[in-house]
Structure formats: structure tokens, C-alpha cells
XYZ file of C-alpha atoms in Angstrom:
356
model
C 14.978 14.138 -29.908
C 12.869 11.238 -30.441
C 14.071 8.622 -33.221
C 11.288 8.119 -35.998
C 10.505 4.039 -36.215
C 7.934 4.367 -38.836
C 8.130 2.115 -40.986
C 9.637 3.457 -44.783
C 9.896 1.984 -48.586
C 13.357 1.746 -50.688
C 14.115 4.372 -53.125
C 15.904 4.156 -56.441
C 19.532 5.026 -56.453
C 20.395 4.230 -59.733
C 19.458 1.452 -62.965
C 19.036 1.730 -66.445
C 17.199 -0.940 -69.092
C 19.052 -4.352 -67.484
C 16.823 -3.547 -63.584
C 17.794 -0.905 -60.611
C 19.109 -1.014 -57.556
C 17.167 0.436 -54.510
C 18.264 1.493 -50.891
C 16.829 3.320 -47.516
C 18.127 6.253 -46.726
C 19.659 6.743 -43.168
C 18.285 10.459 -43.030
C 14.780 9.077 -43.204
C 15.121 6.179 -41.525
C 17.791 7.025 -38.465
C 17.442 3.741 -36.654
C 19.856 2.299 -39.884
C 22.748 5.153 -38.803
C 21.537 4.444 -34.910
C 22.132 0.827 -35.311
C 24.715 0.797 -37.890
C 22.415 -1.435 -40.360
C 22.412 -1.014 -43.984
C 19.200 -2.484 -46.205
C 19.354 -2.101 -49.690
C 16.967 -4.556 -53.098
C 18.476 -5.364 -56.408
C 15.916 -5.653 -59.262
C 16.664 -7.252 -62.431
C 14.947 -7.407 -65.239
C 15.368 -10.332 -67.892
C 19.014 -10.584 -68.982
C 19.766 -8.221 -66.261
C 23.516 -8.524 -65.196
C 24.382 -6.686 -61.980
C 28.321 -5.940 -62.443
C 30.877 -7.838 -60.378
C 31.290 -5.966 -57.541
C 32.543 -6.187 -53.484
C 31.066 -4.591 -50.681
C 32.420 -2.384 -47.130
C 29.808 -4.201 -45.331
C 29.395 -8.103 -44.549
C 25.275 -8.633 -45.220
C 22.687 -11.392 -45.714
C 21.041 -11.424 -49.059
C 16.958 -12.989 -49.641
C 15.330 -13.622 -52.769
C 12.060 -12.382 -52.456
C 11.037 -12.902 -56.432
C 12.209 -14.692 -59.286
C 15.009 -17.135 -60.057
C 18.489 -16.428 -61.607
C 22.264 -16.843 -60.814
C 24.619 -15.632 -58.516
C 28.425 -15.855 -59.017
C 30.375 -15.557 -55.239
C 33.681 -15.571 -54.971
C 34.975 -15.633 -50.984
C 38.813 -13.875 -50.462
C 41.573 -16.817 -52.039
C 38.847 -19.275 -53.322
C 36.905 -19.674 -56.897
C 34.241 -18.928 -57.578
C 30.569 -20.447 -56.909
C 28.381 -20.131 -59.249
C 24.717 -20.759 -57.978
C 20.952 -21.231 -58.418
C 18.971 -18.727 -56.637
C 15.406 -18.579 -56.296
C 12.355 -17.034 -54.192
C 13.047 -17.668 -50.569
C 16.863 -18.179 -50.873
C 19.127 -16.663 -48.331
C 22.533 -16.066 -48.323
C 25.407 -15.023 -46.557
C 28.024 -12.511 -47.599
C 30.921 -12.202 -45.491
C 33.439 -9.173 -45.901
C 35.587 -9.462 -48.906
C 33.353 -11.754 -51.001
C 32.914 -10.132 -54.770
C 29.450 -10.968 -56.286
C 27.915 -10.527 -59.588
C 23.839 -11.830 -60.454
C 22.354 -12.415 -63.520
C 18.667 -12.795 -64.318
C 17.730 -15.229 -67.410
C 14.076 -15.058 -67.210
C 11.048 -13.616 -68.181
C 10.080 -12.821 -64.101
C 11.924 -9.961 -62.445
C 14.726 -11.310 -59.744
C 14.624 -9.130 -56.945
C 17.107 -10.037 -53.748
C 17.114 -7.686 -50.428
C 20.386 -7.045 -48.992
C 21.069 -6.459 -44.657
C 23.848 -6.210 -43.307
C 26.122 -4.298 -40.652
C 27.762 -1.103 -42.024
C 29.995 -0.330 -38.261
C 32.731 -0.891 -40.621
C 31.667 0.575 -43.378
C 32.333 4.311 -44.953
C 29.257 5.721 -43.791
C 27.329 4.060 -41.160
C 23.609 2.994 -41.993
C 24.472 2.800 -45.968
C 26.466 -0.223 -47.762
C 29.145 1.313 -50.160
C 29.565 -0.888 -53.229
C 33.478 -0.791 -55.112
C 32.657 -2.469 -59.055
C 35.139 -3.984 -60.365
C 34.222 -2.854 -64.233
C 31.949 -0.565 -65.801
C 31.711 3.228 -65.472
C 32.609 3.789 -62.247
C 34.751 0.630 -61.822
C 38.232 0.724 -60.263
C 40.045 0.438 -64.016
C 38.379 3.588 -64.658
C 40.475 5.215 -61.721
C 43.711 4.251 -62.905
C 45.643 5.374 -65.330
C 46.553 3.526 -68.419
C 50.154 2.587 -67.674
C 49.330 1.811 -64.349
C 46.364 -0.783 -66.066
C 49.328 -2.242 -68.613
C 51.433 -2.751 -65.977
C 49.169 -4.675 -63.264
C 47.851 -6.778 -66.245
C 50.394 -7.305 -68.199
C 48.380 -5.821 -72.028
C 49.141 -3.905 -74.431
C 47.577 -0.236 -74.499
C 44.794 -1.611 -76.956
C 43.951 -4.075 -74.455
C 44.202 -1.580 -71.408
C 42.053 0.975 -73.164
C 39.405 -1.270 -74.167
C 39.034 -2.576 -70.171
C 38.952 0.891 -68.771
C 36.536 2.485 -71.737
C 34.549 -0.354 -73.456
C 31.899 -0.995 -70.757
C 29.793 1.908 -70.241
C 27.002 0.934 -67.762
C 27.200 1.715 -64.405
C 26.398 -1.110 -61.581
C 23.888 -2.589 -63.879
C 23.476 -3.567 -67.627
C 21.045 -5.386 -69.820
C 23.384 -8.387 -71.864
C 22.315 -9.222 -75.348
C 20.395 -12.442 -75.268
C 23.052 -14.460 -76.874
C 25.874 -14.175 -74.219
C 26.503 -17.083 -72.278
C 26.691 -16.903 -68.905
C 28.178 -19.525 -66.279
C 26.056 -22.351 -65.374
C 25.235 -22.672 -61.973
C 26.756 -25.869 -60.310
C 24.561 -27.952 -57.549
C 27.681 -28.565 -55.553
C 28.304 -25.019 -55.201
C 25.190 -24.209 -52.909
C 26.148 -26.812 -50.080
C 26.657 -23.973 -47.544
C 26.199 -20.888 -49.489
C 22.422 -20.509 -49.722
C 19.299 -21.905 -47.359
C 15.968 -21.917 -48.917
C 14.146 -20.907 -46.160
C 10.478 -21.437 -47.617
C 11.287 -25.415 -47.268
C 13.912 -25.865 -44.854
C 12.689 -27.318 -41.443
C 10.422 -25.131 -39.518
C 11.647 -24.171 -36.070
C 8.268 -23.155 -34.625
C 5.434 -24.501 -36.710
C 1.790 -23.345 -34.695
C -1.406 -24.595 -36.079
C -4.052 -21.789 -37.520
C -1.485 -19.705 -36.442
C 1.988 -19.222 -37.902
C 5.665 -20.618 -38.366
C 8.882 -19.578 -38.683
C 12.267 -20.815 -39.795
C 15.739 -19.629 -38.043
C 19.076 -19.084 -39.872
C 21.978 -19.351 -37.665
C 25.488 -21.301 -37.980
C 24.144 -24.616 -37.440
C 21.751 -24.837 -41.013
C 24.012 -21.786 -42.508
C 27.449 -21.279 -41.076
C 29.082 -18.168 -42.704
C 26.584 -16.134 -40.609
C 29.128 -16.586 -38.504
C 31.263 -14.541 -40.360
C 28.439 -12.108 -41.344
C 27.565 -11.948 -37.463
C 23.819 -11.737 -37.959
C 21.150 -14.230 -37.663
C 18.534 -14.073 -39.425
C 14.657 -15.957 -39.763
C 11.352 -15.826 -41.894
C 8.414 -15.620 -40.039
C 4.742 -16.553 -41.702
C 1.905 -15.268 -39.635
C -1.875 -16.684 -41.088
C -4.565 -14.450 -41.369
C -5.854 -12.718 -38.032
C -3.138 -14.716 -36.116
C -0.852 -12.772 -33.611
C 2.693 -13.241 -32.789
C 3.421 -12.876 -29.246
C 4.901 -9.399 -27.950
C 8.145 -9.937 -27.419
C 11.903 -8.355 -27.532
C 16.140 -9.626 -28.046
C 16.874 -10.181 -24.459
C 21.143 -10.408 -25.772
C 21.315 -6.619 -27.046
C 20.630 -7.140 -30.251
C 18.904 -5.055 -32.868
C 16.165 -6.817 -35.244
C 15.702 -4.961 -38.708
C 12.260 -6.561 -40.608
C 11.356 -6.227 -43.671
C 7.775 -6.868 -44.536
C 7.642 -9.721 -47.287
C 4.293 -10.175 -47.932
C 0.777 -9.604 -46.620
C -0.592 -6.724 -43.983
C -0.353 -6.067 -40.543
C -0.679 -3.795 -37.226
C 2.299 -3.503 -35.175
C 3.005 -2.144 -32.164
C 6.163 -1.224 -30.294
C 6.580 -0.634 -26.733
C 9.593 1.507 -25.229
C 11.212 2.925 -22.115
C 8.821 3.941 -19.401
C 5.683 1.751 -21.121
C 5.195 4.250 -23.870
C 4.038 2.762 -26.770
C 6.446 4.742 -29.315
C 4.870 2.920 -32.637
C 1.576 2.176 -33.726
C 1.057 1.328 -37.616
C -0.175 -0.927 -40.071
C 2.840 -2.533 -42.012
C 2.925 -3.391 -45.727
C 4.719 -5.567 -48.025
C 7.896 -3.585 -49.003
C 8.227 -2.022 -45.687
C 11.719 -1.497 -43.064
C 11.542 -1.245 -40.103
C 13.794 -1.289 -37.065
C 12.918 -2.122 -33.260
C 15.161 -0.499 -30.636
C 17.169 -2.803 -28.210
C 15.002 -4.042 -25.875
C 12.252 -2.781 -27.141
C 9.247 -5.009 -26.916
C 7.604 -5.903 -30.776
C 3.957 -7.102 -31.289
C 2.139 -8.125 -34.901
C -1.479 -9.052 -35.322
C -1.894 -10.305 -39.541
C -4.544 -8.331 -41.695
C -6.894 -11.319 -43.251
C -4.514 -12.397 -45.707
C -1.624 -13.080 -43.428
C 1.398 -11.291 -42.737
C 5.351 -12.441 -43.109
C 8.514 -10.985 -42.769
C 12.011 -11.478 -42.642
C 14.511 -10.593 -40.152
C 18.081 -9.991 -39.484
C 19.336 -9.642 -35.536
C 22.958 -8.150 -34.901
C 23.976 -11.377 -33.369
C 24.542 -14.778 -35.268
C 22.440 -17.015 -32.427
C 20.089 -14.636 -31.156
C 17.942 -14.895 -28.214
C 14.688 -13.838 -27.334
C 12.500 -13.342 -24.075
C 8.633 -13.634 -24.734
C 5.703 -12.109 -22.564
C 2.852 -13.930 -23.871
C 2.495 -18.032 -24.637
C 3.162 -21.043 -22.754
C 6.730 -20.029 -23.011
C 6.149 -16.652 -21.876
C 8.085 -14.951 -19.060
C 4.981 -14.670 -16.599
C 4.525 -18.555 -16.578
C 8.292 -18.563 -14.733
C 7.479 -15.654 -11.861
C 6.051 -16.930 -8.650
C 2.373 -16.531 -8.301
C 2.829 -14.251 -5.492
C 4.919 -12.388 -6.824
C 2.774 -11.517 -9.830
C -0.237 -10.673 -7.422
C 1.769 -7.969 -5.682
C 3.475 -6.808 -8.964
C -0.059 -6.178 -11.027
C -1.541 -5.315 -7.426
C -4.592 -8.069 -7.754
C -6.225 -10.583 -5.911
C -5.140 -13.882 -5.943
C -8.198 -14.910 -8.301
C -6.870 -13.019 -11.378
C -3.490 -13.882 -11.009
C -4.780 -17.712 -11.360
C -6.640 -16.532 -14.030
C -4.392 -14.626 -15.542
C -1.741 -17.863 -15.370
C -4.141 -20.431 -16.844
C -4.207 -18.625 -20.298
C -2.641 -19.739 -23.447
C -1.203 -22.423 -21.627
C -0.675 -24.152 -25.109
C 0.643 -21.684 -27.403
C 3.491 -20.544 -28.242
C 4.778 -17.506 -29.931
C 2.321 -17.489 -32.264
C -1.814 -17.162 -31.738
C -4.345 -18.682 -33.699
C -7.210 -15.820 -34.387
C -10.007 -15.791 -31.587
C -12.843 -17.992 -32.028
């Protein structure tokens, strides 16, 4: 049975007045169980507090909207309180308990990959609160709460009964909330819409890499991850992870085709892409994108912290490294097209500006 790779949209899973939290579903999307990736958004609306909370799954979080705070707190350490805003990105290892908090008027939405192979149910991040209705107080009985904690039975009833939202609330406007320190972001977060671009093309497109060098506990998430900005009309080169790896995209903005290329040259997707899309390209498989008008960008997490690719188009492309000869008697040509065929886009790179 053939795997669908159509692309697919989040669906609610659950969120009340304070935002919602959204997730793809394995079932329709069997590349996540196939690969072992979970994707999943958090939306907040304005004093929207998503509950502390740890995860089964290590994962790399992106703001795509909004600003707020973020509290982290890695295993043994205290906690960092931070400053998050569109184009953030940050890395989760396993064992880190976060809460967010959105202050202002613009919803704060964050996207969530990650690898589930350790996780409860492979292709889904499982999420253990540590308060509200469904939090791990309410599990336990009372005596066992007075004893761990050291309170009276007032005190132990009010922690396992007083908070009655689940995953998300909505905070009266007058609670204060932790202030986000500077300090606390050295390492934790990478803005990648104005860090140093890795590939910058001209007319064409850019992109910007996350790996341990400008974000080290990817390390410890074992994914890399980059954000890629095509400009209108512009192509990025077909290409594929030549170390194994599996690259899950989400669509960030703009409008696309794409194309996908399998085993035995059968091209086993063909679509337009959309902002709010998933999407995830078999091993090997070799990817192509060509930006609607307005431009097309994405971001990306491959199952390896340093990934590597192999591209077939571009002045880096793997043709420009095979012998002429060889070429000529692989495409079955005479030796004029090969030459001709060699002399293109002998200055770009990865990306290509739109035809003149």
C-alpha cells in the first residue's frame, strides 16, 4: 500500500476562551507514524496561559505569529524565562517542562516538531500537565498530595480541585506573570528571520540553518532544522538528505507547486502547497518547489542535528562532479548536449531566480 504524502492542515484537539491547541493526526497523515515525527501549533489568545507542562518527545518549537513569554525549565536547573517572538526557534530537549503566556492584543501561535520514537504512540507528542484538570495532582490521592508536599488537607484540596481548565486557560488581566530576562535567551532561542543567512541568492531566495554551532541543544533534540524564503516565481533546486534523514516542512507563508520524486522515477506527489500545510518527504526522496507570485517559505526539521544534502540542479549540483563522458553514455546523447547540458546554471545555487 502506497503511503499518502499529500500535504494536510492541523486540527483542533482541545482549547477553551485563553487559545487551542492543534495537532496532525498520524491516521491521515502516515508519514508522521512512518517516520516517527510528531507536529503539533499552540494558539493563544491575549492573556492566554498554556499550563506548565512536560513532554514524551524532545521537539523544536517556531513562532510563526505574535510575541509573548515562554518559561523553560531543563531537568536540575531554574527556570528561563524568555521573550519570544515571530521567527523564534527553540529547542526542547526531553525532560524540559514549559509553560507560555501571551500578553498581547495579537494571537501567539508557536509550531511544535519533534521525534516521538520514544514516545507513547509514535507520530503523536503526549503532553503530562503538571496542574489543571487533567494534571498529575488530580491522579493522586489526597494523602498521597499532603504527604509529597508537606500541606495541610485545605492546602492539598485546593491544588488538586481549584484549577479547572484543562491544558489551556485565559488569566484575568491583573495577574502578574514573570518577566522575561535577556540573559536567559543566550542559547535557548535563535531568531531565525535575522540571524545570518547561510545561502542568500539574489531574485531568488535564502535560507538560514539551525544546527549546534548557532543553537546547540539541537544536539540534544537530534534534529536540525532551517527556514527557507523562496521570492516570487523563484525555484529551489530538486534535491534530497543524502545521510538518511527525514525532512518534515511546514509551509509558513506564501504558495507553491511541489513535486516529489520516488523509487523507480515515479513522481509520487504533485500539489500546490499552502501556508498552514505538513508535509513529509520520504528518505531519499528527491523534493522540488517553484513559489506562486508572492513567494513561498517554509520551515523544516531533518531527523539529524547537522544534516546533509545532495543537490541535482545549480553550480553545486551533482552533475557538475560526473565526468563528461560519463554523463553522455548515462543520458545516451551526443557529446554536444552533454556540453550543453554542463554549461547551465553555472552560477546558481540552490535557489533560481524566475526566467527572464
Amino acid at each position: 500500500m502506497e503511503l499518502d504524502l499529500s500535504p494536510k492542515l492541523a486540527k483542533k484537539v482541545y482549547g477553551d476562551d485563553g487559545g487551542s491547541y492543534y495537532a496532525w493526526c498520524p491516521n491521515e497523515l502516515p508519514m508522521l507514524r512512518e517516520g516517527n515525527i510528531g507536529a503539533a501549533k499552540l494558539a493563544l489568545e491575549k492573556n492566554g496561559f498554556a499550563l506548565p507542562r512536560y513532554s514524551d518527545s524532545s521537539m523544536v518549537a517556531y513562532v510563526l505569529q505574535g510575541a509573548g513569554v515562554a518559561g523553560i525549565i531543563l531537568p536540575e536547573s531554574e527556570e528561563k524565562v524568555i521573550a519570544i517572538k515571530k521567527g523564534d526557534a527553540i529547542a526542547l530537549p526531553f525532560g524540559v517542562i514549559t509553560w507560555w503566556y501571551n500578553k498581547e492584543d495579537t494571537e501567539l501561535v508557536v509550531l511544535f516538531m519533534g521525534d516521538t520514537s520514544k514516545g507513547h504512540k509514535p507520530g503523536q507528542f503526549t503532553d503530562f500537565f503538571l496542574t489543571g484538570s487533567n494534571g498529575i495532582f488530580t491522579g493522586f490521592t489526597t494523602d498521597f498530595v499532603k504527604r509529597a508536599w508537606d500541606v495541610d488537607d485545605d492546602i492539598a484540596k485546593a491544588l488538586i480541585g481549584n484549577q479547572k481548565g484543562k491544558g489551556i486557560v485565559k488569566l484575568d488581566a491583573n495577574v502578574k506573570m514573570p518577566e522575561p530576562k535577556p540573559d536567559h535567551r543566550k542559547g535557548m532561542a535563535l531568531n531565525c528571520e535575522e540571524a545570518p543567512l547561510d545561502t542568500d541568492i539574489k531574485n531568488a531566495g535564502n535560507v538560514v540553518l539551525l544546527n549546534t554551532q548557532n543553537l546547540p541543544f539541537v544536539g540534544q533534540v537530534g534534529v536540525g532544522a532551517d527556514l527557507v524564503r523562496l521570492e516570487g516565481n523563484a525555484m529551489c533546486s530538486p534535491g534530497f538528505s543524502c545521510d538518511s534523514a527525514l525532512q518534515v516542512t511546514y509551509i509558513v507563508k506564501g504558495s507553491g507547486r511541489l513535486q516529489v520524486v520516488g523509487v523507480d522515477g515515479k513522481r509520487v506527489l504533485e500539489t500546490i502547497v499552502k501556508a498552514g500545510n505538513l508535509l513529509i518527504v520520504p528518505r531519499f526522496f528527491v523534493v522540488s518547489k517553484i513559489a506562486d507570485p508572492g513567494g513561498l517559505s517554509w520551515f523544516s526539521i531533518i531527523t539529524t542535528p547537522n544534516p546533509m544534502f545532495t543537490h541535482l540542479a545549480g553550480s553545486i549540483g551533482a552533475w557538475k562532479a560526473i565526468s563528461p563522458e560519463v554523463l553522455q553514455a548515462a543520458f545516451k546523447v551526443p557529446a554536444e548536449t552533454e556540453k550543453l547540458f554542463r554549461s547551465k546554471r553555472t552560477n546558481d545555487a540552490i535557489f533560481f531566480p524566475p526566467p527572464n
